[in-house]
Short mmCIF file of C-alpha atoms in Angstrom, two decimals:
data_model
loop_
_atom_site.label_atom_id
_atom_site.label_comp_id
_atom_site.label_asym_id
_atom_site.label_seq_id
_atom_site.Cartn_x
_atom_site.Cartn_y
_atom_site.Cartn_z
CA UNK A 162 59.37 33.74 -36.34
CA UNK A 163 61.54 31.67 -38.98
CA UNK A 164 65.49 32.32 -39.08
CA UNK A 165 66.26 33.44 -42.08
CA UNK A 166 70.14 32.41 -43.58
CA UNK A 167 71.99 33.21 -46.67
CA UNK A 168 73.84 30.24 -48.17
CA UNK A 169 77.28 30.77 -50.14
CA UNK A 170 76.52 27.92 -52.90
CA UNK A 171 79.43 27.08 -55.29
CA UNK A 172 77.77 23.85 -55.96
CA UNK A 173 81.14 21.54 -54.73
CA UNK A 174 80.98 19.55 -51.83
CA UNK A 175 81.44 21.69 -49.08
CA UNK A 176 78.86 24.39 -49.84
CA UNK A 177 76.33 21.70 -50.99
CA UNK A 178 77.23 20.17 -46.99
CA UNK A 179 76.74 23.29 -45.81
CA UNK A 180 73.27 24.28 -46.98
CA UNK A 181 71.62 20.81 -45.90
CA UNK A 182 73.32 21.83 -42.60
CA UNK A 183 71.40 25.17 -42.52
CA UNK A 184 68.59 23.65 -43.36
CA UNK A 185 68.68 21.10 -40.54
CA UNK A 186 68.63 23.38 -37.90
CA UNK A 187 66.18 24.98 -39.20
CA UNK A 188 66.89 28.03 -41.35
CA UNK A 189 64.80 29.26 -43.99
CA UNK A 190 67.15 29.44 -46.54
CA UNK A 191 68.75 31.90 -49.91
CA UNK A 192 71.10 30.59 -51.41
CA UNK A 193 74.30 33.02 -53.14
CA UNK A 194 75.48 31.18 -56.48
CA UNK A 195 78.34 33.55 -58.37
CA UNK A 196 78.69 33.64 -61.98
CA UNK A 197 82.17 35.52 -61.25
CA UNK A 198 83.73 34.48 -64.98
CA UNK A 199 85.69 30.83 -63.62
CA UNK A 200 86.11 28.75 -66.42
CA UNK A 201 84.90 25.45 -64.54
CA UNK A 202 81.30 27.07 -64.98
CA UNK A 203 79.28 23.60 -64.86
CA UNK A 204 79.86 24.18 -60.92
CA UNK A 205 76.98 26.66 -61.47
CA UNK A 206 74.50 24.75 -62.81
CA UNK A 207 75.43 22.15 -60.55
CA UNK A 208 74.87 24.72 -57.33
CA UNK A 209 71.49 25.90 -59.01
CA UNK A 210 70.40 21.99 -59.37
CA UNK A 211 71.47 20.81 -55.51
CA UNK A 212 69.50 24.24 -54.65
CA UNK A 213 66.20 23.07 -56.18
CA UNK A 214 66.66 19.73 -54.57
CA UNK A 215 66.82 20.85 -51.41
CA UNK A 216 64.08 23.24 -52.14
CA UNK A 217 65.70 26.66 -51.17
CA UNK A 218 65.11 29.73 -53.49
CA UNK A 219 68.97 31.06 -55.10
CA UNK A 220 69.73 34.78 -56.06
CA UNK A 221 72.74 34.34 -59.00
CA UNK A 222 74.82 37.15 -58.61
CA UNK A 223 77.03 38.02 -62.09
CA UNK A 224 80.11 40.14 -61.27
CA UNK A 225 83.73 40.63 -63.33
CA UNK A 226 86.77 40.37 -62.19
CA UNK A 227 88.79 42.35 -65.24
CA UNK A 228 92.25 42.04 -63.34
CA UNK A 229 91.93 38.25 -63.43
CA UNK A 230 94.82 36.87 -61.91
CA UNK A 231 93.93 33.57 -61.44
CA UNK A 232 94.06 29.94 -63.16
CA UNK A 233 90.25 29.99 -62.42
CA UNK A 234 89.85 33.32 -64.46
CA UNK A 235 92.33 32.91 -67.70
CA UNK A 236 92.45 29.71 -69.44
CA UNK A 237 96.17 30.73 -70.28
CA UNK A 238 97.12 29.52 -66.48
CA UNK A 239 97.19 26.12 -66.41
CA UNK A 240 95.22 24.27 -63.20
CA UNK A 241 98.13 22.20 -61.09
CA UNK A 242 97.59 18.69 -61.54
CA UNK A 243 100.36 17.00 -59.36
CA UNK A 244 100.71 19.41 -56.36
CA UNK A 245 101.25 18.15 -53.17
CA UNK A 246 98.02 18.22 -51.29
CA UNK A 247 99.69 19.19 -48.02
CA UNK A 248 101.59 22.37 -49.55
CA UNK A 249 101.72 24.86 -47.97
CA UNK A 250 102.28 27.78 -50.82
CA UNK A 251 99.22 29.25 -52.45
CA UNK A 252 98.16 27.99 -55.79
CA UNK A 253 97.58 29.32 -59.39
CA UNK A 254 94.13 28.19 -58.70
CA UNK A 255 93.83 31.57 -55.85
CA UNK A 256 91.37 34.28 -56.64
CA UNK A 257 92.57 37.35 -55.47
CA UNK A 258 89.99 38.41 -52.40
CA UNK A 259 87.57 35.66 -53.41
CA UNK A 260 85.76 35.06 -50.13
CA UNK A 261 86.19 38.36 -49.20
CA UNK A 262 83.71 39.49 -52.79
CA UNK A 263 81.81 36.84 -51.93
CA UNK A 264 80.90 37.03 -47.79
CA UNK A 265 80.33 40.61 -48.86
CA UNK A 266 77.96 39.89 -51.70
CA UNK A 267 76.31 37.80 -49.05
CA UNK A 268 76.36 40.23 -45.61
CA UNK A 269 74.42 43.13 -48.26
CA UNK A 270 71.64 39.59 -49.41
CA UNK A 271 71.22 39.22 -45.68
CA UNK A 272 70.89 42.48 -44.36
CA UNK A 273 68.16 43.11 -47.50
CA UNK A 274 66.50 39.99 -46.54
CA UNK A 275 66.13 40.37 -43.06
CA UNK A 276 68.70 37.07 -42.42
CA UNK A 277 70.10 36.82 -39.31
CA UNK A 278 73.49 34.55 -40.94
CA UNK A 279 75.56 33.73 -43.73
CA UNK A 280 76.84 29.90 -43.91
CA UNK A 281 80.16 29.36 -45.62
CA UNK A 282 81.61 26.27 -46.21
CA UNK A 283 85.38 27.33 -45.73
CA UNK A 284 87.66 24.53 -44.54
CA UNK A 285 91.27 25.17 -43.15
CA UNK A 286 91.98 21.37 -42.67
CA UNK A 287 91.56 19.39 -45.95
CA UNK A 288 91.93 22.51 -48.40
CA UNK A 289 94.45 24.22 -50.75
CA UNK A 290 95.98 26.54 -48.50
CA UNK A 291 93.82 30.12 -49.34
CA UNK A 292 94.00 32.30 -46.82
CA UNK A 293 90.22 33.35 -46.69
CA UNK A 294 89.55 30.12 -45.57
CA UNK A 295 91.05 30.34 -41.99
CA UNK A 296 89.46 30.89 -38.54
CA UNK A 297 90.84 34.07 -38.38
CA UNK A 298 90.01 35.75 -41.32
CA UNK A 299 86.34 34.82 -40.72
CA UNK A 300 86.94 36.60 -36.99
CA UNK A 301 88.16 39.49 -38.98
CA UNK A 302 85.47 39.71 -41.16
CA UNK A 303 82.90 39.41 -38.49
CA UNK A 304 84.21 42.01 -36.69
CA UNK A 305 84.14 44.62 -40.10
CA UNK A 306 80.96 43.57 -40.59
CA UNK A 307 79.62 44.45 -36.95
CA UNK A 308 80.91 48.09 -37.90
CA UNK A 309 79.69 48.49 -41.31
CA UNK A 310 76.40 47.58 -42.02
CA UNK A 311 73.07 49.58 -40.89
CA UNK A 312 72.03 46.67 -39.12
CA UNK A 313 74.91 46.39 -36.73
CA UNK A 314 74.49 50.08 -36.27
CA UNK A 315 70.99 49.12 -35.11
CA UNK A 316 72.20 46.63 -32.65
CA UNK A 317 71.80 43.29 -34.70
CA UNK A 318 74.62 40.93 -35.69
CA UNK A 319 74.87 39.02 -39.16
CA UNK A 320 76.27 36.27 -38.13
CA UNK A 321 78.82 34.46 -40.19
CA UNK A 322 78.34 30.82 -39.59
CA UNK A 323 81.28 27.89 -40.58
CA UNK A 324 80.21 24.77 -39.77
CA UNK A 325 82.72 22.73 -42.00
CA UNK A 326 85.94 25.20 -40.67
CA UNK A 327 87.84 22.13 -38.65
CA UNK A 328 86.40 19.12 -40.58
CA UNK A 329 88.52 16.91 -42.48
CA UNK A 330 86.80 16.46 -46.13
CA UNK A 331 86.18 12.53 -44.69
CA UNK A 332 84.65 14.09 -42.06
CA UNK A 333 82.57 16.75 -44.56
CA UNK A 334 81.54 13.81 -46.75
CA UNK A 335 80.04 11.71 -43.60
CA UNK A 336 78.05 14.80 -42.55
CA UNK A 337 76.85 14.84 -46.39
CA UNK A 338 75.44 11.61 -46.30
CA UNK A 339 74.15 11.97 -42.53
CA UNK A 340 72.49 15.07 -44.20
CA UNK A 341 71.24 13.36 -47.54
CA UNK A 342 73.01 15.93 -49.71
CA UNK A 343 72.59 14.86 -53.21
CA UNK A 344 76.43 13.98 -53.39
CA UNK A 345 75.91 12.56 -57.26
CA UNK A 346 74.74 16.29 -58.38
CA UNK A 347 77.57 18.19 -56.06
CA UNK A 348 80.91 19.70 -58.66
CA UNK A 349 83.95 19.97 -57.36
CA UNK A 350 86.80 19.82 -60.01
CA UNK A 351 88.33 22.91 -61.82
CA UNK A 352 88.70 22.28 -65.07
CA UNK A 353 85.83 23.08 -67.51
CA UNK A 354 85.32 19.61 -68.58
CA UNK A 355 82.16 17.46 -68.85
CA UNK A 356 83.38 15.16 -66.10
CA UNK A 357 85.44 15.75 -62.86
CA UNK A 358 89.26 15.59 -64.56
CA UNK A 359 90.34 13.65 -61.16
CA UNK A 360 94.01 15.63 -61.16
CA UNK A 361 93.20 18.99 -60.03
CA UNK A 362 93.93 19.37 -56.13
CA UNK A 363 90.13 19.58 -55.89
CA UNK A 364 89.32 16.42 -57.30
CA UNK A 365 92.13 14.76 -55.45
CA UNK A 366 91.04 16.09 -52.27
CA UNK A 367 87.51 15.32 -52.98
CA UNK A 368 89.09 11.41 -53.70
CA UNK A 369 90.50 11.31 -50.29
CA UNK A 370 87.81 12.38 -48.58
CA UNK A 371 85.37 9.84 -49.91
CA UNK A 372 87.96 7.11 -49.88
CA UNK A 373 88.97 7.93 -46.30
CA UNK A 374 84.90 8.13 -45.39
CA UNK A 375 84.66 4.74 -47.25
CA UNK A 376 81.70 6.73 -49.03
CA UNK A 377 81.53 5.81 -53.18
CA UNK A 378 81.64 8.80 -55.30
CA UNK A 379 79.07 8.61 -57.79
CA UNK A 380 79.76 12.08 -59.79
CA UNK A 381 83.35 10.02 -60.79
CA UNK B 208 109.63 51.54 -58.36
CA UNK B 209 106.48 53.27 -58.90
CA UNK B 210 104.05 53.20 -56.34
CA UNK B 211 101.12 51.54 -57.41
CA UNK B 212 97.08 52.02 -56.08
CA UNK B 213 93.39 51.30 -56.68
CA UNK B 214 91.18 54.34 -56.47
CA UNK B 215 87.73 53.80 -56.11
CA UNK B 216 86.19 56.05 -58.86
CA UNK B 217 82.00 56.92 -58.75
CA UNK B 218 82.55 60.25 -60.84
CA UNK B 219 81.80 62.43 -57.73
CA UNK B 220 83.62 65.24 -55.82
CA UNK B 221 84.66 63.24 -53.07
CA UNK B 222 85.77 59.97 -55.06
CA UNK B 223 87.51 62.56 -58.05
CA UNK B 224 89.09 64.65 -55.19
CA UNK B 225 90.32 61.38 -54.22
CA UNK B 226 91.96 60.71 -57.48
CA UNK B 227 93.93 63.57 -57.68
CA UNK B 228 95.19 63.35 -54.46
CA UNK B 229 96.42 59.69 -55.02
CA UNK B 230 98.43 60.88 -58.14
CA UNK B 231 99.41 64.62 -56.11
CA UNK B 232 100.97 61.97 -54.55
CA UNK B 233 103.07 59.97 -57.30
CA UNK B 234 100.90 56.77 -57.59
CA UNK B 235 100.50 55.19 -60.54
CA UNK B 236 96.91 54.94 -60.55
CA UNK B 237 94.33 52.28 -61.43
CA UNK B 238 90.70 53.73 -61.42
CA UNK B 239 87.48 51.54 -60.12
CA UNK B 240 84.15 52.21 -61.64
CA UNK B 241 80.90 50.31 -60.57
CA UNK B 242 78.27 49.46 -62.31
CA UNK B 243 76.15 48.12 -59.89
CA UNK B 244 72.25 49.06 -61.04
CA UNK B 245 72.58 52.30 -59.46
CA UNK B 246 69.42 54.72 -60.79
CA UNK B 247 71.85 57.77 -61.10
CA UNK B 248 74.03 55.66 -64.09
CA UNK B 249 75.17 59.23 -64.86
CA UNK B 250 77.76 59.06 -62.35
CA UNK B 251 79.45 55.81 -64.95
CA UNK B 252 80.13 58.07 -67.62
CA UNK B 253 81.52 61.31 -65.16
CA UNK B 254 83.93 58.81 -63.65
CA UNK B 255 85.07 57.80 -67.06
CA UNK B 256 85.22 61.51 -68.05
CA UNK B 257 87.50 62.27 -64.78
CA UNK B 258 89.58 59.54 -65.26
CA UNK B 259 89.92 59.98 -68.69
CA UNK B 260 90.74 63.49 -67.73
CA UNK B 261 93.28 62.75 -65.27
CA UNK B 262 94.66 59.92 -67.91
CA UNK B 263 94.49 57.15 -65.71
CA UNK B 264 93.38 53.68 -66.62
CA UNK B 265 89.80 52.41 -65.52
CA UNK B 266 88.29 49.06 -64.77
CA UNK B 267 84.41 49.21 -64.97
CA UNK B 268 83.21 46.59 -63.01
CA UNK B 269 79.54 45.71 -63.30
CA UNK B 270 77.57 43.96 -60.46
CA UNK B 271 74.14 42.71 -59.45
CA UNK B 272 72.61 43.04 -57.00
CA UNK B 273 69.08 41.31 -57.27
CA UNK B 274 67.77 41.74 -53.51
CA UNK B 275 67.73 45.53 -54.55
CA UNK B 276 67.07 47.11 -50.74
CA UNK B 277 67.87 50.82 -51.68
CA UNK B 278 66.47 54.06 -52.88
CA UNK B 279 69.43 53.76 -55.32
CA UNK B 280 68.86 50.41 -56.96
CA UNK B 281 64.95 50.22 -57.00
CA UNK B 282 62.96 53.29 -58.93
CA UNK B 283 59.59 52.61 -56.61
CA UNK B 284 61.64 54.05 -53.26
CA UNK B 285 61.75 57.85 -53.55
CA UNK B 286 64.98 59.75 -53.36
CA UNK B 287 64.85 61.70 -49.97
CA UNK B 288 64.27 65.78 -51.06
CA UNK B 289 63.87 67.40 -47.27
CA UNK B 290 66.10 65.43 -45.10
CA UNK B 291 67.81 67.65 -42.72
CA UNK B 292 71.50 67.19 -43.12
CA UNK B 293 72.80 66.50 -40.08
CA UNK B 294 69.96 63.75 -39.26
CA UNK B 295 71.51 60.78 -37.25
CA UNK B 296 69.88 58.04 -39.05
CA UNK B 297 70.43 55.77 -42.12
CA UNK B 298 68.32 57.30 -44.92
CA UNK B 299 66.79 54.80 -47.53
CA UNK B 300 69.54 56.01 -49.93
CA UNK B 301 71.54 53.58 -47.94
CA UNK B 302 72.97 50.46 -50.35
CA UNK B 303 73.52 47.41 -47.92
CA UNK B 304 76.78 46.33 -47.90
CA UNK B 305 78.31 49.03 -50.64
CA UNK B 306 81.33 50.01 -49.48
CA UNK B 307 82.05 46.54 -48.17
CA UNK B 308 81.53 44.99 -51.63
CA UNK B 309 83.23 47.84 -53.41
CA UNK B 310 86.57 47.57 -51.32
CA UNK B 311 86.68 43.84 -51.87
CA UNK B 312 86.76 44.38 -55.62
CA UNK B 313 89.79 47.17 -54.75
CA UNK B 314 91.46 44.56 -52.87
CA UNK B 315 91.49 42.25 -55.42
CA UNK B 316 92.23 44.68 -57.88
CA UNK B 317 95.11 45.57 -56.12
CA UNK B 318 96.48 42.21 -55.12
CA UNK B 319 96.17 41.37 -59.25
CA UNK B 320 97.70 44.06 -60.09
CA UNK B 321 100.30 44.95 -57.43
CA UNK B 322 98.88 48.04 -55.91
CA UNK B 323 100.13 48.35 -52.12
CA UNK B 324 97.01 51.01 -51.60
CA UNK B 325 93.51 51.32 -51.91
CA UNK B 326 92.24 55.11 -51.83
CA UNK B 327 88.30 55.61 -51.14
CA UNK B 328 86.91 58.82 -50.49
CA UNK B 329 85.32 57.79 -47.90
CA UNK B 330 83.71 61.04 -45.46
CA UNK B 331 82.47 60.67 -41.79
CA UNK B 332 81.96 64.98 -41.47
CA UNK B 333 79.36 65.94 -43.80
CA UNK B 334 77.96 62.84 -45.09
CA UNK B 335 74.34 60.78 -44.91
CA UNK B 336 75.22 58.38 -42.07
CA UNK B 337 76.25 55.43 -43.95
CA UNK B 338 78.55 53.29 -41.77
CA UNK B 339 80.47 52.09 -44.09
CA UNK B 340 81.90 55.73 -44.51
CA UNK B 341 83.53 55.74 -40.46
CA UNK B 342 86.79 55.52 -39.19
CA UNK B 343 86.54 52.78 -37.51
CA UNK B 344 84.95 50.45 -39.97
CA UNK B 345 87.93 51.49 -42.00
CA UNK B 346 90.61 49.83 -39.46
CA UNK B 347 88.05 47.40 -38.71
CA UNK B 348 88.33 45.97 -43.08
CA UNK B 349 92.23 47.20 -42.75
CA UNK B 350 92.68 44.65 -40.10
CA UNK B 351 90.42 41.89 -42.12
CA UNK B 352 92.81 42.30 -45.18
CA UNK B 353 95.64 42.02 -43.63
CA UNK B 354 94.44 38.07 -42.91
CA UNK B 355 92.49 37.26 -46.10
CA UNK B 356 94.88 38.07 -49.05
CA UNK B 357 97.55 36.32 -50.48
CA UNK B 358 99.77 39.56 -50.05
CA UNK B 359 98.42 39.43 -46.17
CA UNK B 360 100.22 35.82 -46.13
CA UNK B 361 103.32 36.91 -47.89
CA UNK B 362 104.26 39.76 -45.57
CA UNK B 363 102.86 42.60 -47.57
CA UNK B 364 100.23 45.02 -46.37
CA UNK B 365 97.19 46.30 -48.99
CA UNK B 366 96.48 49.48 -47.28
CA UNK B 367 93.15 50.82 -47.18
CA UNK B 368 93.91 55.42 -47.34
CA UNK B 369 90.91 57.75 -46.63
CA UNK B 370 91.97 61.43 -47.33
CA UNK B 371 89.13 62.95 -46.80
CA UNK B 372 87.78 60.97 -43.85
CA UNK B 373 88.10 64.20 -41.41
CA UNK B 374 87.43 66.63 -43.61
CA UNK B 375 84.44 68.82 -44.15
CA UNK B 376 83.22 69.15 -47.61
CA UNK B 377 83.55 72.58 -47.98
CA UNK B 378 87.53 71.61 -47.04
CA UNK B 379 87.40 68.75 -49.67
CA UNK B 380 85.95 71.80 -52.28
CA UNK B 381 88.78 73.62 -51.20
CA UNK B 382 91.52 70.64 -51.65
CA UNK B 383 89.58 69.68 -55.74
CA UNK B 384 90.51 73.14 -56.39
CA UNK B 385 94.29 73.15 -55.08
CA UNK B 386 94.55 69.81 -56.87
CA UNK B 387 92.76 70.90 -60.44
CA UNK B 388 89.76 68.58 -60.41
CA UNK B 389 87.58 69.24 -63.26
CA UNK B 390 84.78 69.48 -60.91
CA UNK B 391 82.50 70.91 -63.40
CA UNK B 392 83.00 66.87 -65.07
CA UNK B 393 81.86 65.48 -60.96
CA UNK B 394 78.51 64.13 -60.44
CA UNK B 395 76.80 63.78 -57.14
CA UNK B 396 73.20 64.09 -57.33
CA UNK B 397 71.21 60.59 -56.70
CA UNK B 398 68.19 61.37 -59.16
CA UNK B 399 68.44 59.46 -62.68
CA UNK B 400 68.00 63.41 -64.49
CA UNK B 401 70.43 65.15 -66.91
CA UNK B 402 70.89 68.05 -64.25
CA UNK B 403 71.39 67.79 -60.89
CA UNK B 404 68.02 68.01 -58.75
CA UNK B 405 69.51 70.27 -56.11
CA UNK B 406 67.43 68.61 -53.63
CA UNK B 407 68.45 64.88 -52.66
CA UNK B 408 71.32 64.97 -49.82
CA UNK B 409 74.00 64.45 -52.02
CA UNK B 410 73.46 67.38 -54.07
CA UNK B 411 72.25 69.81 -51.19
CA UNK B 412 75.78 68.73 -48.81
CA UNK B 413 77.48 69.92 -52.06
CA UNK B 414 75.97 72.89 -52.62
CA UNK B 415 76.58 73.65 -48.62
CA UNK B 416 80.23 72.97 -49.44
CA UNK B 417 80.96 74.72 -52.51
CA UNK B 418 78.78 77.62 -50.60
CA UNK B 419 81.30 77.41 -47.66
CA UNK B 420 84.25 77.35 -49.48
CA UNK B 421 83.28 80.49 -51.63
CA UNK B 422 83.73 78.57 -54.61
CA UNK B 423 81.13 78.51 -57.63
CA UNK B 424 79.50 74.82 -58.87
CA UNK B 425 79.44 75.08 -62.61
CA UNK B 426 77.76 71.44 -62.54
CA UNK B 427 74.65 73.09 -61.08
#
């Protein structure tokens, strides 16, 4: 019987990383791509592209986030383009319960699909501080999730699955091209524009990791 | 300081009940309405009514949720009419994941707009078996947002309140009328009509509550 996974896809490194990683051991694979309103939206057709090249079938879930909140949400925030990338304060760039919409988006796509995991490419080394990235929120979360779903009622465990959690992005971006991800079509940056701006803490972190891998980014 | 909170709003007794007792209590409140496919899309425009009614502010939020999986979101699965109401299972009514999803947009809601509670009317006494609707799933997602926010982080607690959790619903009948619900504006039944059918679980554990509590359903 195939092992069936659901995929969190933003289309950025990470995620991208993360799906060729399901995929190598095996997993026959959805993958989750939000249209949640950001204003960096080529990240979704980049997620739906890397998806077809790795041949895995995506569900693109729409959903609103009125309250906004976030420099991701309202153009009227500005995205930080010189914060330090070891800082330890949350930034503008923070979605208010972000993974936690999004893991639970994916536990109700797994339990209709018969999947046995989720894969989420959270990182709590090389990342920008949120706090739904750590170890122990994804604990947490486990743990809700084997009380609230029919299928943990019926004795089965959705497992959520973080491969990347204690990587540094060098690390991420040697796995990527161990795994043949198709680095040149993976999004990263932010801002809305046509090419990655290069400022925004993702783009810088995304810099260092490559540089540190001694990988070339071709998406620059 | 007024106390601010998200109340999860789907226009029926149990979710307006709710309502009322958030504001009985002084908050300043913030409705939740979902728009999430469901085949009974009645229930969208009650939960305006009651809020409207109880002149509190609403967010609708619309959602997808293409694997479908429920008696609720897909036409071609028949609403249960002769389930016996204190069956043990999961009926097909069952939407994976719904509460889960649901409080994550309440917890974002409420970090955005500085609500330190989250009401859900939540029921674990005479309801379909859901899990998502039991005590201790409740402290199980309490526990998960208190490490996934940004408020988590900062020292403040989101807190997740359940009024009704222990309450039977001829009880809850009894606390909409102490608290003036316009329960003739709540919606329960699960069938797409203009009237309620009187037969799917949702409107026959109503009728055995309002029956119970001696009190007459002008909705029928």
């Amino acid at each position: 019987m195939s092992k069936k996974a659901i995929v969190l896809l933003s289309g950025g490194l990470d995620s991208s990383t993360t799906l060729y990683f399901a995929k190598s051991k095996g997993y026959e694979v959805n993958c989750l791509v939000f249209d949640y309103g950001q204003t960096h939206k080529k990240e979704i057709s980049q997620a739906k592209a890397v998806a077809a090249k790795a041949q895995c079938p995506i569900f693109v879930v729409k959903i609103s986030l009125p309250w906004k909140g976030s420099a991701l949400l309202d153009k009227k925030i500005s995205i930080p383009k010189d914060r330090a990338l070891n800082a330890k304060d949350i930034p503008v760039t923070y979605v208010p319960a972000r993974n936690i919409i999004f893991l639970s988006f994916a536990a109700s796509a797994a339990e209709a699909t018969g999947a046995s995991h989720i894969f989420i490419g959270a990182n709590a080394v090389d990342y920008s501080g949120y706090p739904d990235c750590r170890p122990e929120f994804i604990k947490a979360y486990q743990n809700m999730l084997g009380l609230g779903l029919k299928t943990s009622v019926e004795g089965k465990v959705i497992k959520v699955t973080t491969p990347l959690i204690h990587l540094t992005k060098a690390a991420i971006v040697k796995l990527a091209v161990k795994l043949k991800v198709p680095l040149e079509l993976t999004w990263s940056c932010y801002s809305g524009g046509k090419r990655p701006c290069g400022v925004c803490d993702s783009c810088r972190l995304r810099a260092q990791g490559f540089a540190q891998a001694h990988v070339i980014d071709h998406t620059v």
